mmCIF file of C-alpha atoms in Angstrom:
data_model
loop_
_atom_site.group_PDB
_atom_site.id
_atom_site.type_symbol
_atom_site.label_atom_id
_atom_site.label_comp_id
_atom_site.label_asym_id
_atom_site.label_seq_id
_atom_site.Cartn_x
_atom_site.Cartn_y
_atom_site.Cartn_z
ATOM 1 C CA UNK A 1 17.551 -11.630 -25.134
ATOM 2 C CA UNK A 2 17.532 -8.234 -23.408
ATOM 3 C CA UNK A 3 18.761 -7.938 -19.810
ATOM 4 C CA UNK A 4 19.643 -5.102 -17.466
ATOM 5 C CA UNK A 5 23.250 -5.776 -16.464
ATOM 6 C CA UNK A 6 25.160 -4.256 -13.569
ATOM 7 C CA UNK A 7 28.815 -3.690 -14.461
ATOM 8 C CA UNK A 8 29.893 -1.226 -11.772
ATOM 9 C CA UNK A 9 28.427 1.618 -9.733
ATOM 10 C CA UNK A 10 26.888 4.132 -12.172
ATOM 11 C CA UNK A 11 27.415 1.622 -15.002
ATOM 12 C CA UNK A 12 24.181 -0.296 -15.541
ATOM 13 C CA UNK A 13 23.258 -1.233 -19.123
ATOM 14 C CA UNK A 14 20.334 -2.761 -20.997
ATOM 15 C CA UNK A 15 22.143 -5.243 -23.206
ATOM 16 C CA UNK A 16 21.590 -8.081 -25.652
ATOM 17 C CA UNK A 17 22.917 -11.243 -24.024
ATOM 18 C CA UNK A 18 22.592 -14.951 -24.803
ATOM 19 C CA UNK A 19 19.361 -16.526 -23.601
ATOM 20 C CA UNK A 20 20.269 -18.719 -20.604
ATOM 21 C CA UNK A 21 20.331 -22.480 -20.977
ATOM 22 C CA UNK A 22 18.528 -24.621 -18.390
ATOM 23 C CA UNK A 23 20.736 -27.195 -16.658
ATOM 24 C CA UNK A 24 19.478 -30.472 -15.253
ATOM 25 C CA UNK A 25 18.974 -29.102 -11.727
ATOM 26 C CA UNK A 26 17.406 -25.784 -12.755
ATOM 27 C CA UNK A 27 14.081 -24.323 -13.900
ATOM 28 C CA UNK A 28 13.862 -21.670 -16.597
ATOM 29 C CA UNK A 29 11.115 -19.077 -16.517
ATOM 30 C CA UNK A 30 9.901 -16.436 -18.898
ATOM 31 C CA UNK A 31 9.822 -13.324 -16.734
ATOM 32 C CA UNK A 32 6.419 -11.640 -16.806
ATOM 33 C CA UNK A 33 7.004 -9.045 -14.097
ATOM 34 C CA UNK A 34 9.989 -7.920 -12.054
ATOM 35 C CA UNK A 35 9.141 -5.140 -9.641
ATOM 36 C CA UNK A 36 11.528 -2.522 -8.330
ATOM 37 C CA UNK A 37 12.538 -1.145 -4.946
ATOM 38 C CA UNK A 38 14.879 1.349 -3.340
ATOM 39 C CA UNK A 39 17.597 -1.274 -3.179
ATOM 40 C CA UNK A 40 17.831 -1.219 -6.967
ATOM 41 C CA UNK A 41 18.582 2.498 -6.825
ATOM 42 C CA UNK A 42 21.263 1.910 -4.175
ATOM 43 C CA UNK A 43 22.864 -0.774 -6.336
ATOM 44 C CA UNK A 44 22.894 1.560 -9.365
ATOM 45 C CA UNK A 45 24.802 4.226 -7.445
ATOM 46 C CA UNK A 46 26.863 2.240 -4.943
ATOM 47 C CA UNK A 47 26.946 -1.395 -6.042
ATOM 48 C CA UNK A 48 26.656 -4.063 -3.368
ATOM 49 C CA UNK A 49 29.206 -6.163 -1.506
ATOM 50 C CA UNK A 50 27.514 -9.354 -2.747
ATOM 51 C CA UNK A 51 27.698 -8.342 -6.396
ATOM 52 C CA UNK A 52 31.260 -9.219 -7.353
ATOM 53 C CA UNK A 53 30.900 -9.451 -11.144
ATOM 54 C CA UNK A 54 28.637 -8.498 -13.997
ATOM 55 C CA UNK A 55 25.097 -9.636 -13.159
ATOM 56 C CA UNK A 56 21.491 -9.169 -14.243
ATOM 57 C CA UNK A 57 19.629 -7.056 -11.707
ATOM 58 C CA UNK A 58 16.097 -7.543 -10.369
ATOM 59 C CA UNK A 59 14.900 -9.616 -7.418
ATOM 60 C CA UNK A 60 11.099 -9.259 -7.197
ATOM 61 C CA UNK A 61 10.284 -11.835 -9.836
ATOM 62 C CA UNK A 62 7.206 -13.579 -11.206
ATOM 63 C CA UNK A 63 6.992 -15.543 -14.425
ATOM 64 C CA UNK A 64 5.984 -18.654 -16.309
ATOM 65 C CA UNK A 65 7.934 -21.923 -16.425
ATOM 66 C CA UNK A 66 9.223 -22.700 -19.902
ATOM 67 C CA UNK A 67 11.707 -25.490 -19.150
ATOM 68 C CA UNK A 68 12.373 -27.920 -16.297
ATOM 69 C CA UNK A 69 15.680 -29.698 -15.740
ATOM 70 C CA UNK A 70 15.621 -33.493 -15.774
ATOM 71 C CA UNK A 71 16.829 -33.776 -12.168
ATOM 72 C CA UNK A 72 14.362 -31.276 -10.672
ATOM 73 C CA UNK A 73 12.046 -32.865 -8.106
ATOM 74 C CA UNK A 74 8.365 -32.040 -7.654
ATOM 75 C CA UNK A 75 5.347 -31.807 -9.873
ATOM 76 C CA UNK A 76 6.330 -28.677 -11.768
ATOM 77 C CA UNK A 77 4.899 -28.298 -15.266
ATOM 78 C CA UNK A 78 5.731 -26.095 -18.208
ATOM 79 C CA UNK A 79 3.238 -23.235 -18.132
ATOM 80 C CA UNK A 80 3.045 -23.009 -14.326
ATOM 81 C CA UNK A 81 2.899 -19.419 -13.042
ATOM 82 C CA UNK A 82 5.528 -18.978 -10.329
ATOM 83 C CA UNK A 83 7.058 -16.446 -7.959
ATOM 84 C CA UNK A 84 10.635 -16.707 -6.667
ATOM 85 C CA UNK A 85 12.135 -15.742 -3.350
ATOM 86 C CA UNK A 86 14.927 -13.151 -3.496
ATOM 87 C CA UNK A 87 16.977 -13.926 -0.358
ATOM 88 C CA UNK A 88 18.149 -17.526 -0.565
ATOM 89 C CA UNK A 89 19.055 -19.275 2.718
ATOM 90 C CA UNK A 90 21.451 -22.203 2.719
ATOM 91 C CA UNK A 91 19.109 -24.422 4.720
ATOM 92 C CA UNK A 92 21.980 -25.991 6.655
ATOM 93 C CA UNK A 93 23.580 -23.440 9.012
ATOM 94 C CA UNK A 94 22.732 -22.999 12.692
ATOM 95 C CA UNK A 95 20.243 -20.200 11.931
ATOM 96 C CA UNK A 96 18.464 -22.191 9.220
ATOM 97 C CA UNK A 97 18.215 -25.248 11.459
ATOM 98 C CA UNK A 98 16.668 -23.039 14.162
ATOM 99 C CA UNK A 99 14.073 -21.817 11.667
ATOM 100 C CA UNK A 100 15.615 -18.355 11.299
ATOM 101 C CA UNK A 101 16.181 -18.533 7.562
ATOM 102 C CA UNK A 102 15.872 -14.758 7.155
ATOM 103 C CA UNK A 103 19.166 -14.351 9.013
ATOM 104 C CA UNK A 104 21.008 -17.244 7.363
ATOM 105 C CA UNK A 105 24.743 -16.584 7.688
ATOM 106 C CA UNK A 106 25.353 -18.019 4.199
ATOM 107 C CA UNK A 107 22.509 -16.199 2.447
ATOM 108 C CA UNK A 108 22.789 -15.558 -1.282
ATOM 109 C CA UNK A 109 20.355 -13.555 -3.428
ATOM 110 C CA UNK A 110 18.673 -13.462 -6.798
ATOM 111 C CA UNK A 111 19.961 -10.450 -8.670
ATOM 112 C CA UNK A 112 23.228 -10.573 -6.742
ATOM 113 C CA UNK A 113 24.978 -13.951 -6.884
ATOM 114 C CA UNK A 114 22.400 -15.255 -9.383
ATOM 115 C CA UNK A 115 21.155 -13.416 -12.451
ATOM 116 C CA UNK A 116 17.880 -11.694 -11.682
ATOM 117 C CA UNK A 117 14.612 -10.792 -13.328
ATOM 118 C CA UNK A 118 15.176 -7.578 -15.283
ATOM 119 C CA UNK A 119 15.419 -9.819 -18.358
ATOM 120 C CA UNK A 120 13.236 -11.761 -20.743
ATOM 121 C CA UNK A 121 14.219 -15.095 -19.215
ATOM 122 C CA UNK A 122 15.681 -16.123 -15.848
ATOM 123 C CA UNK A 123 17.114 -19.330 -14.449
ATOM 124 C CA UNK A 124 15.813 -20.426 -11.065
ATOM 125 C CA UNK A 125 18.955 -21.938 -9.519
ATOM 126 C CA UNK A 126 19.047 -25.174 -7.509
ATOM 127 C CA UNK A 127 19.793 -23.161 -4.353
ATOM 128 C CA UNK A 128 16.291 -21.648 -4.602
ATOM 129 C CA UNK A 129 14.617 -24.978 -5.355
ATOM 130 C CA UNK A 130 16.416 -26.699 -2.454
ATOM 131 C CA UNK A 131 14.765 -24.440 0.132
ATOM 132 C CA UNK A 132 11.310 -24.553 -1.471
ATOM 133 C CA UNK A 133 11.731 -20.993 -2.664
ATOM 134 C CA UNK A 134 9.792 -21.223 -5.914
ATOM 135 C CA UNK A 135 6.054 -20.773 -5.341
ATOM 136 C CA UNK A 136 3.050 -21.408 -7.548
ATOM 137 C CA UNK A 137 1.054 -18.239 -8.010
ATOM 138 C CA UNK A 138 -2.492 -18.770 -6.672
ATOM 139 C CA UNK A 139 -5.484 -18.564 -8.978
ATOM 140 C CA UNK A 140 -6.760 -15.039 -9.611
ATOM 141 C CA UNK A 141 -3.394 -13.462 -8.732
ATOM 142 C CA UNK A 142 -1.696 -11.681 -11.630
ATOM 143 C CA UNK A 143 2.011 -11.684 -12.366
ATOM 144 C CA UNK A 144 2.444 -8.057 -11.274
ATOM 145 C CA UNK A 145 0.768 -8.758 -7.929
ATOM 146 C CA UNK A 146 2.881 -11.882 -7.419
ATOM 147 C CA UNK A 147 6.081 -9.977 -8.074
ATOM 148 C CA UNK A 148 5.194 -7.723 -5.124
ATOM 149 C CA UNK A 149 5.023 -10.734 -2.786
ATOM 150 C CA UNK A 150 8.738 -10.499 -1.990
ATOM 151 C CA UNK A 151 8.626 -7.042 -0.346
ATOM 152 C CA UNK A 152 5.358 -8.036 1.338
ATOM 153 C CA UNK A 153 7.210 -11.004 2.779
ATOM 154 C CA UNK A 154 9.811 -8.689 4.273
ATOM 155 C CA UNK A 155 7.084 -6.632 5.964
ATOM 156 C CA UNK A 156 5.436 -9.802 7.269
ATOM 157 C CA UNK A 157 8.743 -10.862 8.820
ATOM 158 C CA UNK A 158 9.085 -7.513 10.596
ATOM 159 C CA UNK A 159 5.535 -7.370 11.903
ATOM 160 C CA UNK A 160 5.434 -10.900 13.271
ATOM 161 C CA UNK A 161 8.228 -9.941 15.686
ATOM 162 C CA UNK A 162 6.349 -6.996 17.193
ATOM 163 C CA UNK A 163 3.556 -8.640 19.121
ATOM 164 C CA UNK A 164 1.006 -6.354 17.488
ATOM 165 C CA UNK A 165 -2.366 -6.408 19.233
ATOM 166 C CA UNK A 166 -5.818 -5.421 18.059
ATOM 167 C CA UNK A 167 -6.336 -1.690 18.615
ATOM 168 C CA UNK A 168 -2.638 -0.758 18.915
ATOM 169 C CA UNK A 169 -1.614 2.771 17.907
ATOM 170 C CA UNK A 170 0.853 2.360 15.031
ATOM 171 C CA UNK A 171 3.223 4.943 13.562
ATOM 172 C CA UNK A 172 4.916 4.162 10.245
ATOM 173 C CA UNK A 173 7.863 6.258 9.030
ATOM 174 C CA UNK A 174 8.022 6.156 5.231
ATOM 175 C CA UNK A 175 5.277 6.567 2.620
ATOM 176 C CA UNK A 176 7.010 4.461 -0.009
ATOM 177 C CA UNK A 177 5.804 1.042 -1.163
ATOM 178 C CA UNK A 178 7.059 -0.641 2.017
ATOM 179 C CA UNK A 179 5.235 1.857 4.233
ATOM 180 C CA UNK A 180 2.088 1.153 2.242
ATOM 181 C CA UNK A 181 2.549 -2.587 2.607
ATOM 182 C CA UNK A 182 3.097 -2.249 6.342
ATOM 183 C CA UNK A 183 -0.151 -0.288 6.537
ATOM 184 C CA UNK A 184 -2.067 -2.937 4.652
ATOM 185 C CA UNK A 185 -0.681 -5.843 6.701
ATOM 186 C CA UNK A 186 -1.189 -4.079 10.040
ATOM 187 C CA UNK A 187 -4.795 -3.329 9.205
ATOM 188 C CA UNK A 188 -5.750 -6.459 7.277
ATOM 189 C CA UNK A 189 -3.941 -9.058 9.378
ATOM 190 C CA UNK A 190 -3.328 -7.567 12.829
ATOM 191 C CA UNK A 191 -6.411 -5.294 13.075
ATOM 192 C CA UNK A 192 -4.513 -2.388 14.620
ATOM 193 C CA UNK A 193 -6.320 0.746 15.752
ATOM 194 C CA UNK A 194 -5.007 4.109 14.601
ATOM 195 C CA UNK A 195 -2.367 4.147 11.855
ATOM 196 C CA UNK A 196 -0.206 7.239 11.373
ATOM 197 C CA UNK A 197 1.931 7.541 8.243
ATOM 198 C CA UNK A 198 4.899 9.938 8.348
ATOM 199 C CA UNK A 199 7.073 11.243 5.509
ATOM 200 C CA UNK A 200 9.001 14.358 4.539
ATOM 201 C CA UNK A 201 7.942 14.143 0.874
ATOM 202 C CA UNK A 202 4.488 15.715 0.826
ATOM 203 C CA UNK A 203 3.619 14.517 -2.681
ATOM 204 C CA UNK A 204 4.599 10.921 -1.946
ATOM 205 C CA UNK A 205 2.714 11.076 1.355
ATOM 206 C CA UNK A 206 -0.435 12.250 -0.399
ATOM 207 C CA UNK A 207 -0.123 9.628 -3.139
ATOM 208 C CA UNK A 208 0.314 6.746 -0.706
ATOM 209 C CA UNK A 209 -2.293 8.007 1.744
ATOM 210 C CA UNK A 210 -4.879 8.118 -1.047
ATOM 211 C CA UNK A 211 -4.209 4.450 -1.716
ATOM 212 C CA UNK A 212 -3.876 2.860 1.727
ATOM 213 C CA UNK A 213 -5.784 5.424 3.784
ATOM 214 C CA UNK A 214 -3.909 5.696 7.065
ATOM 215 C CA UNK A 215 -5.999 7.381 9.725
ATOM 216 C CA UNK A 216 -3.581 10.302 10.042
ATOM 217 C CA UNK A 217 -0.653 11.631 8.006
ATOM 218 C CA UNK A 218 2.186 13.778 9.294
ATOM 219 C CA UNK A 219 4.488 15.770 7.041
ATOM 220 C CA UNK A 220 7.771 15.508 8.903
ATOM 221 C CA UNK A 221 9.202 18.490 7.037
ATOM 222 C CA UNK A 222 6.504 20.759 8.484
ATOM 223 C CA UNK A 223 5.669 19.368 11.920
ATOM 224 C CA UNK A 224 7.439 18.115 15.048
ATOM 225 C CA UNK A 225 6.714 14.422 14.517
ATOM 226 C CA UNK A 226 7.325 13.322 18.126
ATOM 227 C CA UNK A 227 5.233 16.147 19.584
ATOM 228 C CA UNK A 228 2.374 15.385 17.195
ATOM 229 C CA UNK A 229 2.292 11.673 18.048
ATOM 230 C CA UNK A 230 2.379 12.458 21.753
ATOM 231 C CA UNK A 231 -0.487 14.892 21.250
ATOM 232 C CA UNK A 232 -2.508 12.315 19.313
ATOM 233 C CA UNK A 233 -2.040 9.757 22.093
ATOM 234 C CA UNK A 234 -2.680 12.141 25.001
ATOM 235 C CA UNK A 235 0.958 11.927 25.994
ATOM 236 C CA UNK A 236 1.122 8.112 26.031
ATOM 237 C CA UNK A 237 3.053 7.515 22.808
ATOM 238 C CA UNK A 238 2.754 4.943 20.023
ATOM 239 C CA UNK A 239 2.441 1.248 20.857
ATOM 240 C CA UNK A 240 4.222 0.155 17.690
ATOM 241 C CA UNK A 241 6.580 2.111 15.427
ATOM 242 C CA UNK A 242 8.071 0.934 12.130
ATOM 243 C CA UNK A 243 10.874 2.938 10.513
ATOM 244 C CA UNK A 244 10.543 1.993 6.849
ATOM 245 C CA UNK A 245 13.050 4.567 5.685
ATOM 246 C CA UNK A 246 16.870 4.708 5.674
ATOM 247 C CA UNK A 247 17.047 7.818 7.838
ATOM 248 C CA UNK A 248 18.912 8.019 11.167
ATOM 249 C CA UNK A 249 16.592 10.628 12.617
ATOM 250 C CA UNK A 250 13.518 8.442 12.255
ATOM 251 C CA UNK A 251 15.041 5.813 14.515
ATOM 252 C CA UNK A 252 15.813 8.453 17.126
ATOM 253 C CA UNK A 253 12.298 9.858 16.820
ATOM 254 C CA UNK A 254 10.861 6.344 17.189
ATOM 255 C CA UNK A 255 12.568 5.936 20.549
ATOM 256 C CA UNK A 256 11.256 9.306 21.723
ATOM 257 C CA UNK A 257 7.634 8.673 20.733
ATOM 258 C CA UNK A 258 7.308 5.071 21.962
ATOM 259 C CA UNK A 259 4.753 4.302 24.673
ATOM 260 C CA UNK A 260 5.646 2.218 27.706
ATOM 261 C CA UNK A 261 6.250 -1.351 26.574
ATOM 262 C CA UNK A 262 6.364 -0.007 23.016
ATOM 263 C CA UNK A 263 7.718 -2.111 20.163
ATOM 264 C CA UNK A 264 9.935 -0.613 17.485
ATOM 265 C CA UNK A 265 11.045 -2.149 14.203
ATOM 266 C CA UNK A 266 14.172 -0.712 12.610
ATOM 267 C CA UNK A 267 13.038 -1.902 9.196
ATOM 268 C CA UNK A 268 15.030 0.398 6.962
ATOM 269 C CA UNK A 269 18.775 -0.054 7.061
ATOM 270 C CA UNK A 270 20.970 3.049 7.442
ATOM 271 C CA UNK A 271 23.733 4.132 5.046
ATOM 272 C CA UNK A 272 26.944 2.228 5.697
ATOM 273 C CA UNK A 273 28.789 5.551 5.795
ATOM 274 C CA UNK A 274 26.539 6.797 8.607
ATOM 275 C CA UNK A 275 25.067 3.830 10.480
ATOM 276 C CA UNK A 276 24.855 5.211 14.042
ATOM 277 C CA UNK A 277 22.167 7.036 16.010
ATOM 278 C CA UNK A 278 22.044 8.846 19.324
ATOM 279 C CA UNK A 279 20.155 6.644 21.744
ATOM 280 C CA UNK A 280 18.846 7.724 25.150
ATOM 281 C CA UNK A 281 19.266 4.349 26.863
ATOM 282 C CA UNK A 282 17.109 5.439 29.781
ATOM 283 C CA UNK A 283 14.105 5.629 27.484
ATOM 284 C CA UNK A 284 14.588 1.954 26.674
ATOM 285 C CA UNK A 285 15.197 1.092 30.308
ATOM 286 C CA UNK A 286 12.411 2.980 32.044
ATOM 287 C CA UNK A 287 9.761 2.617 29.345
ATOM 288 C CA UNK A 288 10.677 -1.071 28.859
ATOM 289 C CA UNK A 289 10.964 -0.644 25.113
ATOM 290 C CA UNK A 290 11.511 -3.478 22.655
ATOM 291 C CA UNK A 291 13.671 -2.741 19.595
ATOM 292 C CA UNK A 292 13.708 -5.228 16.717
ATOM 293 C CA UNK A 293 15.771 -5.468 13.599
ATOM 294 C CA UNK A 294 14.150 -6.763 10.435
ATOM 295 C CA UNK A 295 16.233 -8.450 7.782
ATOM 296 C CA UNK A 296 14.527 -9.573 4.597
ATOM 297 C CA UNK A 297 12.343 -12.645 4.731
ATOM 298 C CA UNK A 298 12.318 -16.437 4.777
ATOM 299 C CA UNK A 299 10.759 -18.645 2.082
ATOM 300 C CA UNK A 300 7.751 -19.222 4.335
ATOM 301 C CA UNK A 301 7.013 -15.495 4.434
ATOM 302 C CA UNK A 302 6.775 -15.408 0.632
ATOM 303 C CA UNK A 303 4.188 -18.192 0.671
ATOM 304 C CA UNK A 304 2.173 -16.323 3.280
ATOM 305 C CA UNK A 305 2.365 -13.107 1.268
ATOM 306 C CA UNK A 306 0.896 -14.846 -1.766
ATOM 307 C CA UNK A 307 -1.888 -16.286 0.382
ATOM 308 C CA UNK A 308 -2.742 -12.849 1.799
ATOM 309 C CA UNK A 309 -2.819 -11.362 -1.698
ATOM 310 C CA UNK A 310 -4.953 -14.195 -3.081
ATOM 311 C CA UNK A 311 -7.482 -13.945 -0.247
ATOM 312 C CA UNK A 312 -7.847 -10.199 -0.613
ATOM 313 C CA UNK A 313 -6.777 -9.784 3.010
ATOM 314 C CA UNK A 314 -3.805 -7.663 1.903
ATOM 315 C CA UNK A 315 -4.575 -6.047 -1.487
ATOM 316 C CA UNK A 316 -1.621 -5.092 -3.677
ATOM 317 C CA UNK A 317 -2.952 -4.439 -7.185
ATOM 318 C CA UNK A 318 -3.664 -0.763 -6.581
ATOM 319 C CA UNK A 319 -0.213 -0.180 -5.133
ATOM 320 C CA UNK A 320 1.413 -0.967 -8.504
ATOM 321 C CA UNK A 321 0.956 2.455 -10.036
ATOM 322 C CA UNK A 322 3.501 2.318 -12.853
ATOM 323 C CA UNK A 323 4.151 -0.423 -15.449
ATOM 324 C CA UNK A 324 7.321 -0.025 -17.492
ATOM 325 C CA UNK A 325 8.471 -2.092 -20.455
ATOM 326 C CA UNK A 326 11.917 -3.704 -20.263
ATOM 327 C CA UNK A 327 13.069 -1.472 -23.145
ATOM 328 C CA UNK A 328 12.473 1.534 -20.859
ATOM 329 C CA UNK A 329 13.880 -0.037 -17.698
ATOM 330 C CA UNK A 330 16.521 2.678 -17.219
ATOM 331 C CA UNK A 331 13.704 5.140 -16.412
ATOM 332 C CA UNK A 332 12.627 3.259 -13.277
ATOM 333 C CA UNK A 333 15.560 4.414 -11.161
ATOM 334 C CA UNK A 334 14.486 8.070 -11.278
ATOM 335 C CA UNK A 335 10.826 7.162 -10.778
ATOM 336 C CA UNK A 336 11.666 5.184 -7.625
ATOM 337 C CA UNK A 337 14.206 7.683 -6.295
ATOM 338 C CA UNK A 338 11.811 10.614 -6.674
ATOM 339 C CA UNK A 339 8.841 8.750 -5.236
ATOM 340 C CA UNK A 340 6.749 9.412 -8.358
ATOM 341 C CA UNK A 341 4.913 6.081 -8.032
ATOM 342 C CA UNK A 342 4.069 3.768 -5.179
ATOM 343 C CA UNK A 343 5.268 0.533 -6.778
ATOM 344 C CA UNK A 344 6.939 0.268 -10.186
ATOM 345 C CA UNK A 345 7.010 -3.007 -12.103
ATOM 346 C CA UNK A 346 8.976 -3.911 -15.193
ATOM 347 C CA UNK A 347 7.360 -6.093 -17.892
ATOM 348 C CA UNK A 348 9.716 -7.813 -20.354
#
């Protein structure tokens, strides 16, 4: 079968490899869609500390069961449509026992330690099955929509920490797929008030705004973002700010534009070579700000994402603006890096 294999930074190849065999404690799926994200671009250029050998990339996976191991529990059937988690908690450490599976200290990942979904077939390992990480796709949800449940789950994890209230003024840094998903969840689930979307890529901002329709857009390359948000709120600042971009300055701007008792999610991780920001601690102290990290998702968030998609509460179909065949998978990295589409999915 064909699979996109990571060998080393800047050495990623679409190769013919043996079709995987299903062991007794595994499930084998025919991959129908594996969607892409900025992390895939980072892996192409820089690798990842958890990828220690040659592996098949791709972690936003939906497909159809073609084989079930003899020791697999549950009522799975060949032909079931399924979606897999990407981040795999161990289920046994202190964090997992506390219900904090998204910060499991022993976390492994599909597409890192386990071969991923940029391939014709993929093995769902026992580690995924053990934590109930394989989900049936609800009726009327397509494979491409289901493959987008994993990034939706990450956004759900971030937003549930923020105490978002109906009518809150929300600023979102980043007009990529995650920024769009945050917009949809904030509006569809939390019923926020004004949503402002901020980006420095005017074309990407226009593309995403046309889809998810934030109330206001700000081109950060042309305007003073903090001053504009303060103007829009009559000097009060934003109630909630999500930095869905790996840029140091956005985290600093978030602190400066936060209202009293404001809640901030540092959603996008910063480059490991430049992970620090300048922080005016008095802003946090006197405005009583709340700063939250957001790290991936737990299996439960994936289930909730699929439910939101199925109900129409959080639409996703229109965010998938580019479908690419597996034979052309090497083109997706430039598409994602340049922001030429909102969400790109690969179809083996």
